Amino acid sequence: MTLSANGLFWSAGGTTILSDVSLDVRPGEFLGIIGPNGSGKTSLMALIAGIRRPQRGDVLLGGKPLQAHGRREIAQRIAFVEQQAETTERITARQAVELGRTPHLGALTPWSKADDAIVDRALEEVDMAHFADRLWHTLSGGERQRLHIARALAQQSPILLLDEPTNHLDIGHQIGLLQLVREQDLTVVAALHDLNHAAMFCDRIAVMQGGRIVALGTPAKVLEPQRLHDVFGVTVDVERDGAGGCFIRYRRPDPRPPRLKLVAGEGN
């Protein structure tokens, strides 16, 4: 199943958020989207997930405009994990994950033992099976985030979209979760903050700045010191290994010059 964006434009409150964004997601790849806050990552994710409709341009799923697909059909093909998806309903952890099966249920396809097995496996994969009976409002932010991932896995859609999926997670669960996603037989698009996570897990990386994609390619090609300085305002060293991978080492900023103190009477 292919997913692509062509000439997307989105604005809000008179401010342009995305401008002429085009992107082809290759089937089976792990594509990372990086960029500073306000660069348009979350808006792009919402558009390609079908949560919002672009004001100009098209999102194509399987070669057809997204709006030509029904909501159920889209949900069967795209699972989306948002940054902050909450509920006020008194549901358990397991019930939250069971929601991932909704696109596959109907009058002729009621809940079955197969659905139970899918939910069980998803809970186990994110290390939350032992919390299955806990109420949602009693869980930490990190535990809820892992359940969002489990719900998306239970959805069994071939395309998985993740908007900053490692929010609220400790470092062990961050790496474990990205490795879990990497091992799935899925097409993955993930907006990521950690550049080393992008380098470790992504096949390709799209760099966003000012609502546009300014670079797209393999981590070793895209994660260059000058580009990271231009986009993020940081000074880095990029270490490369013989297998085509890379690691980013940040340099501490130069100390700021001391501020001059005005003596009483000066400056008048």
Short mmCIF file of C-alpha atoms in Angstrom, two decimals:
data_model
loop_
_atom_site.label_atom_id
_atom_site.label_comp_id
_atom_site.label_asym_id
_atom_site.label_seq_id
_atom_site.Cartn_x
_atom_site.Cartn_y
_atom_site.Cartn_z
CA MET A 1 0.00 0.00 0.00
CA THR A 2 1.54 3.30 -1.13
CA LEU A 3 1.19 6.66 0.62
CA SER A 4 2.21 9.98 -0.86
CA ALA A 5 1.71 13.72 -0.42
CA ASN A 6 1.69 16.14 -3.34
CA GLY A 7 2.01 19.91 -2.93
CA LEU A 8 0.41 20.11 0.51
CA PHE A 9 -0.47 23.53 1.87
CA TRP A 10 -1.89 24.25 5.31
CA SER A 11 -2.34 27.48 7.23
CA ALA A 12 -3.95 28.45 10.51
CA GLY A 13 -4.79 31.89 11.89
CA GLY A 14 -3.26 33.55 8.86
CA THR A 15 0.07 31.79 9.41
CA THR A 16 1.41 29.34 6.83
CA ILE A 17 2.23 26.03 8.55
CA LEU A 18 3.01 23.87 5.49
CA SER A 19 3.92 25.07 2.02
CA ASP A 20 4.28 22.88 -1.08
CA VAL A 21 5.19 19.69 0.81
CA SER A 22 5.57 16.58 -1.34
CA LEU A 23 6.63 13.18 -0.08
CA ASP A 24 6.53 9.60 -1.35
CA VAL A 25 6.63 6.93 1.35
CA ARG A 26 8.15 3.70 0.10
CA PRO A 27 6.31 0.49 1.04
CA GLY A 28 8.01 -1.27 3.95
CA GLU A 29 10.34 1.59 4.90
CA PHE A 30 10.81 3.38 8.23
CA LEU A 31 10.71 7.07 7.31
CA GLY A 32 11.62 9.62 9.97
CA ILE A 33 10.51 13.25 9.96
CA ILE A 34 12.69 15.63 11.95
CA GLY A 35 12.76 19.36 12.43
CA PRO A 36 12.63 22.03 15.13
CA ASN A 37 9.45 22.90 16.99
CA GLY A 38 7.06 24.75 14.71
CA SER A 39 8.54 23.32 11.52
CA GLY A 40 5.26 21.60 10.57
CA LYS A 41 5.90 17.97 11.55
CA THR A 42 2.66 17.44 13.49
CA SER A 43 0.55 19.22 10.86
CA LEU A 44 2.05 17.05 8.13
CA MET A 45 1.32 13.91 10.13
CA ALA A 46 -2.30 14.98 10.65
CA LEU A 47 -2.75 15.60 6.92
CA ILE A 48 -1.31 12.30 5.74
CA ALA A 49 -3.34 10.49 8.43
CA GLY A 50 -6.55 12.07 7.14
CA ILE A 51 -7.26 13.88 10.42
CA ARG A 52 -7.19 17.16 8.49
CA ARG A 53 -7.77 17.92 4.83
CA PRO A 54 -5.11 20.00 3.05
CA GLN A 55 -6.17 23.43 1.86
CA ARG A 56 -4.21 22.74 -1.30
CA GLY A 57 -2.61 19.56 -2.61
CA ASP A 58 -3.49 15.90 -2.21
CA VAL A 59 -2.68 12.90 -0.06
CA LEU A 60 -2.84 9.65 -2.03
CA LEU A 61 -3.41 6.22 -0.50
CA GLY A 62 -2.90 3.38 -2.94
CA GLY A 63 -2.87 5.94 -5.75
CA LYS A 64 -6.32 7.35 -4.83
CA PRO A 65 -7.03 10.63 -3.02
CA LEU A 66 -7.49 10.01 0.69
CA GLN A 67 -10.96 11.58 0.66
CA ALA A 68 -12.06 8.96 -1.89
CA HIS A 69 -11.65 6.30 0.81
CA GLY A 70 -14.20 5.84 3.59
CA ARG A 71 -13.18 6.42 7.21
CA ARG A 72 -13.38 2.69 7.97
CA GLU A 73 -11.27 1.86 4.93
CA ILE A 74 -8.63 4.42 5.92
CA ALA A 75 -8.53 3.02 9.47
CA GLN A 76 -8.00 -0.46 8.09
CA ARG A 77 -4.96 0.80 6.19
CA ILE A 78 -3.51 3.55 8.41
CA ALA A 79 -2.96 3.47 12.17
CA PHE A 80 -2.08 6.83 13.70
CA VAL A 81 -0.59 7.46 17.14
CA GLU A 82 -0.96 11.14 18.03
CA GLN A 83 1.18 13.07 20.51
CA GLN A 84 -1.63 13.57 23.00
CA ALA A 85 -4.67 11.34 22.62
CA GLU A 86 -6.60 11.13 25.86
CA THR A 87 -10.01 9.99 27.03
CA THR A 88 -12.24 10.82 29.97
CA GLU A 89 -14.01 7.46 29.74
CA ARG A 90 -13.46 5.01 32.59
CA ILE A 91 -11.87 2.27 30.54
CA THR A 92 -9.18 -0.24 31.35
CA ALA A 93 -5.83 -0.55 29.67
CA ARG A 94 -7.05 -3.59 27.79
CA GLN A 95 -10.20 -1.84 26.60
CA ALA A 96 -8.06 1.01 25.25
CA VAL A 97 -6.10 -1.48 23.14
CA GLU A 98 -9.29 -3.27 22.05
CA LEU A 99 -10.34 -0.03 20.33
CA GLY A 100 -7.73 -0.86 17.70
CA ARG A 101 -9.92 -3.69 16.46
CA THR A 102 -12.92 -1.40 15.77
CA PRO A 103 -12.22 -0.93 12.01
CA HIS A 104 -12.37 -4.70 11.53
CA LEU A 105 -15.66 -5.31 13.35
CA GLY A 106 -19.17 -5.25 11.96
CA ALA A 107 -22.51 -6.98 11.91
CA LEU A 108 -21.01 -9.89 9.99
CA THR A 109 -17.66 -9.81 11.82
CA PRO A 110 -18.32 -9.69 15.59
CA TRP A 111 -15.61 -9.84 18.24
CA SER A 112 -13.89 -13.23 18.26
CA LYS A 113 -11.18 -15.22 19.98
CA ALA A 114 -8.86 -14.10 17.20
CA ASP A 115 -9.39 -10.48 18.29
CA ASP A 116 -8.62 -11.45 21.88
CA ALA A 117 -5.35 -13.05 20.73
CA ILE A 118 -4.37 -9.95 18.73
CA VAL A 119 -4.98 -7.68 21.74
CA ASP A 120 -3.09 -10.05 24.06
CA ARG A 121 -0.09 -10.02 21.75
CA ALA A 122 -0.12 -6.23 21.39
CA LEU A 123 -0.17 -5.78 25.19
CA GLU A 124 2.71 -8.20 25.58
CA GLU A 125 4.78 -6.51 22.88
CA VAL A 126 4.70 -3.16 24.72
CA ASP A 127 5.21 -4.80 28.13
CA MET A 128 1.77 -3.80 29.42
CA ALA A 129 0.01 -7.17 29.80
CA HIS A 130 0.36 -6.99 33.59
CA PHE A 131 -1.52 -3.66 33.55
CA ALA A 132 -4.42 -4.92 31.42
CA ASP A 133 -7.05 -4.42 34.16
CA ARG A 134 -5.78 -1.04 35.37
CA LEU A 135 -8.05 1.95 34.77
CA TRP A 136 -6.74 4.44 32.22
CA HIS A 137 -6.75 7.43 34.57
CA THR A 138 -4.48 5.60 37.04
CA LEU A 139 -1.69 5.12 34.48
CA SER A 140 1.37 7.31 33.98
CA GLY A 141 2.01 9.24 30.77
CA GLY A 142 4.59 6.68 29.67
CA GLU A 143 2.24 3.75 30.33
CA ARG A 144 -0.52 5.44 28.35
CA GLN A 145 1.87 6.06 25.47
CA ARG A 146 2.80 2.38 25.36
CA LEU A 147 -0.91 1.52 25.24
CA HIS A 148 -1.40 3.90 22.30
CA ILE A 149 1.29 1.94 20.47
CA ALA A 150 -0.37 -1.34 21.46
CA ARG A 151 -3.72 -0.07 20.13
CA ALA A 152 -2.07 0.82 16.81
CA LEU A 153 -0.42 -2.62 16.59
CA ALA A 154 -3.76 -4.28 17.36
CA GLN A 155 -5.27 -2.31 14.48
CA GLN A 156 -3.04 -4.35 12.13
CA SER A 157 -2.98 -1.65 9.47
CA PRO A 158 -0.13 -1.90 6.94
CA ILE A 159 0.83 1.77 7.48
CA LEU A 160 1.76 3.09 10.93
CA LEU A 161 2.07 6.82 11.59
CA LEU A 162 3.72 7.95 14.83
CA ASP A 163 3.87 11.56 16.02
CA GLU A 164 6.71 11.76 18.55
CA PRO A 165 6.02 8.25 19.88
CA THR A 166 8.71 8.30 22.56
CA ASN A 167 7.19 11.19 24.53
CA HIS A 168 6.96 10.38 28.26
CA LEU A 169 9.03 7.19 27.91
CA ASP A 170 12.29 6.43 29.72
CA ILE A 171 15.31 5.72 27.54
CA GLY A 172 14.94 1.95 27.77
CA HIS A 173 11.34 2.01 26.60
CA GLN A 174 12.17 4.60 23.92
CA ILE A 175 14.72 2.36 22.26
CA GLY A 176 12.73 -0.81 22.88
CA LEU A 177 9.60 0.67 21.35
CA LEU A 178 11.36 1.94 18.23
CA GLN A 179 13.05 -1.43 17.82
CA LEU A 180 9.66 -3.15 18.18
CA VAL A 181 8.19 -0.92 15.48
CA ARG A 182 11.22 -1.45 13.29
CA GLU A 183 10.76 -5.23 13.47
CA GLN A 184 7.13 -5.11 12.32
CA ASP A 185 6.25 -5.86 8.72
CA LEU A 186 4.89 -2.34 8.30
CA THR A 187 5.41 0.92 6.48
CA VAL A 188 6.26 3.42 9.22
CA VAL A 189 6.36 7.22 9.22
CA ALA A 190 7.50 8.73 12.53
CA ALA A 191 8.02 12.33 13.60
CA LEU A 192 11.01 12.18 15.94
CA HIS A 193 12.78 14.66 18.20
CA ASP A 194 15.88 12.60 18.99
CA LEU A 195 18.26 12.77 16.03
CA ASN A 196 20.21 9.72 17.16
CA HIS A 197 16.98 7.71 17.28
CA ALA A 198 16.35 8.80 13.69
CA ALA A 199 19.89 7.75 12.75
CA MET A 200 19.53 4.35 14.46
CA PHE A 201 16.13 3.25 13.19
CA CYS A 202 15.17 5.11 10.01
CA ASP A 203 15.81 4.02 6.43
CA ARG A 204 15.32 7.60 5.26
CA ILE A 205 14.87 10.95 6.98
CA ALA A 206 12.93 14.02 5.85
CA VAL A 207 14.15 17.28 7.39
CA MET A 208 11.54 20.02 7.86
CA GLN A 209 12.20 23.71 8.32
CA GLY A 210 9.71 26.54 8.07
CA GLY A 211 6.92 24.32 6.79
CA ARG A 212 8.95 22.78 3.98
CA ILE A 213 11.03 19.65 3.44
CA VAL A 214 14.58 20.89 3.00
CA ALA A 215 16.35 17.52 2.80
CA LEU A 216 15.39 13.90 2.22
CA GLY A 217 17.63 10.84 2.15
CA THR A 218 19.44 8.24 4.19
CA PRO A 219 20.56 9.19 7.70
CA ALA A 220 24.22 9.28 6.63
CA LYS A 221 23.36 11.64 3.77
CA VAL A 222 20.97 13.92 5.63
CA LEU A 223 22.54 14.21 9.08
CA GLU A 224 25.43 16.49 8.21
CA PRO A 225 26.98 18.98 10.66
CA GLN A 226 26.31 22.06 8.54
CA ARG A 227 22.68 21.11 7.86
CA LEU A 228 22.01 20.40 11.55
CA HIS A 229 23.54 23.75 12.44
CA ASP A 230 21.44 25.55 9.82
CA VAL A 231 18.18 23.81 10.83
CA PHE A 232 18.53 23.31 14.58
CA GLY A 233 21.16 25.89 15.50
CA VAL A 234 23.42 23.30 17.13
CA THR A 235 27.07 22.44 16.60
CA VAL A 236 27.71 18.70 16.26
CA ASP A 237 30.21 16.11 15.25
CA VAL A 238 28.83 13.23 13.17
CA GLU A 239 30.59 9.92 13.66
CA ARG A 240 30.14 7.38 10.88
CA ASP A 241 30.63 3.63 10.98
CA GLY A 242 31.63 1.23 8.26
CA ALA A 243 28.07 -0.04 7.82
CA GLY A 244 26.69 3.30 6.64
CA GLY A 245 25.31 4.32 10.03
CA CYS A 246 26.07 7.45 11.98
CA PHE A 247 25.97 8.89 15.48
CA ILE A 248 25.60 12.54 16.47
CA ARG A 249 27.72 14.01 19.23
CA TYR A 250 26.60 17.44 20.38
CA ARG A 251 29.09 20.15 21.26
CA ARG A 252 28.48 22.40 24.21
CA PRO A 253 27.68 25.96 23.08
CA ASP A 254 30.42 28.53 23.50
CA PRO A 255 30.02 30.48 26.74
CA ARG A 256 28.24 33.77 26.37
CA PRO A 257 30.30 36.91 26.96
CA PRO A 258 29.71 38.45 30.39
CA ARG A 259 27.03 41.10 30.52
CA LEU A 260 28.31 44.61 31.18
CA LYS A 261 27.15 46.14 34.42
CA LEU A 262 26.11 49.76 34.30
CA VAL A 263 27.57 51.97 36.98
CA ALA A 264 25.11 54.44 38.50
CA GLY A 265 25.03 57.56 36.40
CA GLU A 266 26.33 55.91 33.20
CA GLY A 267 24.28 55.88 30.05
CA ASN A 268 22.65 59.25 30.83
#
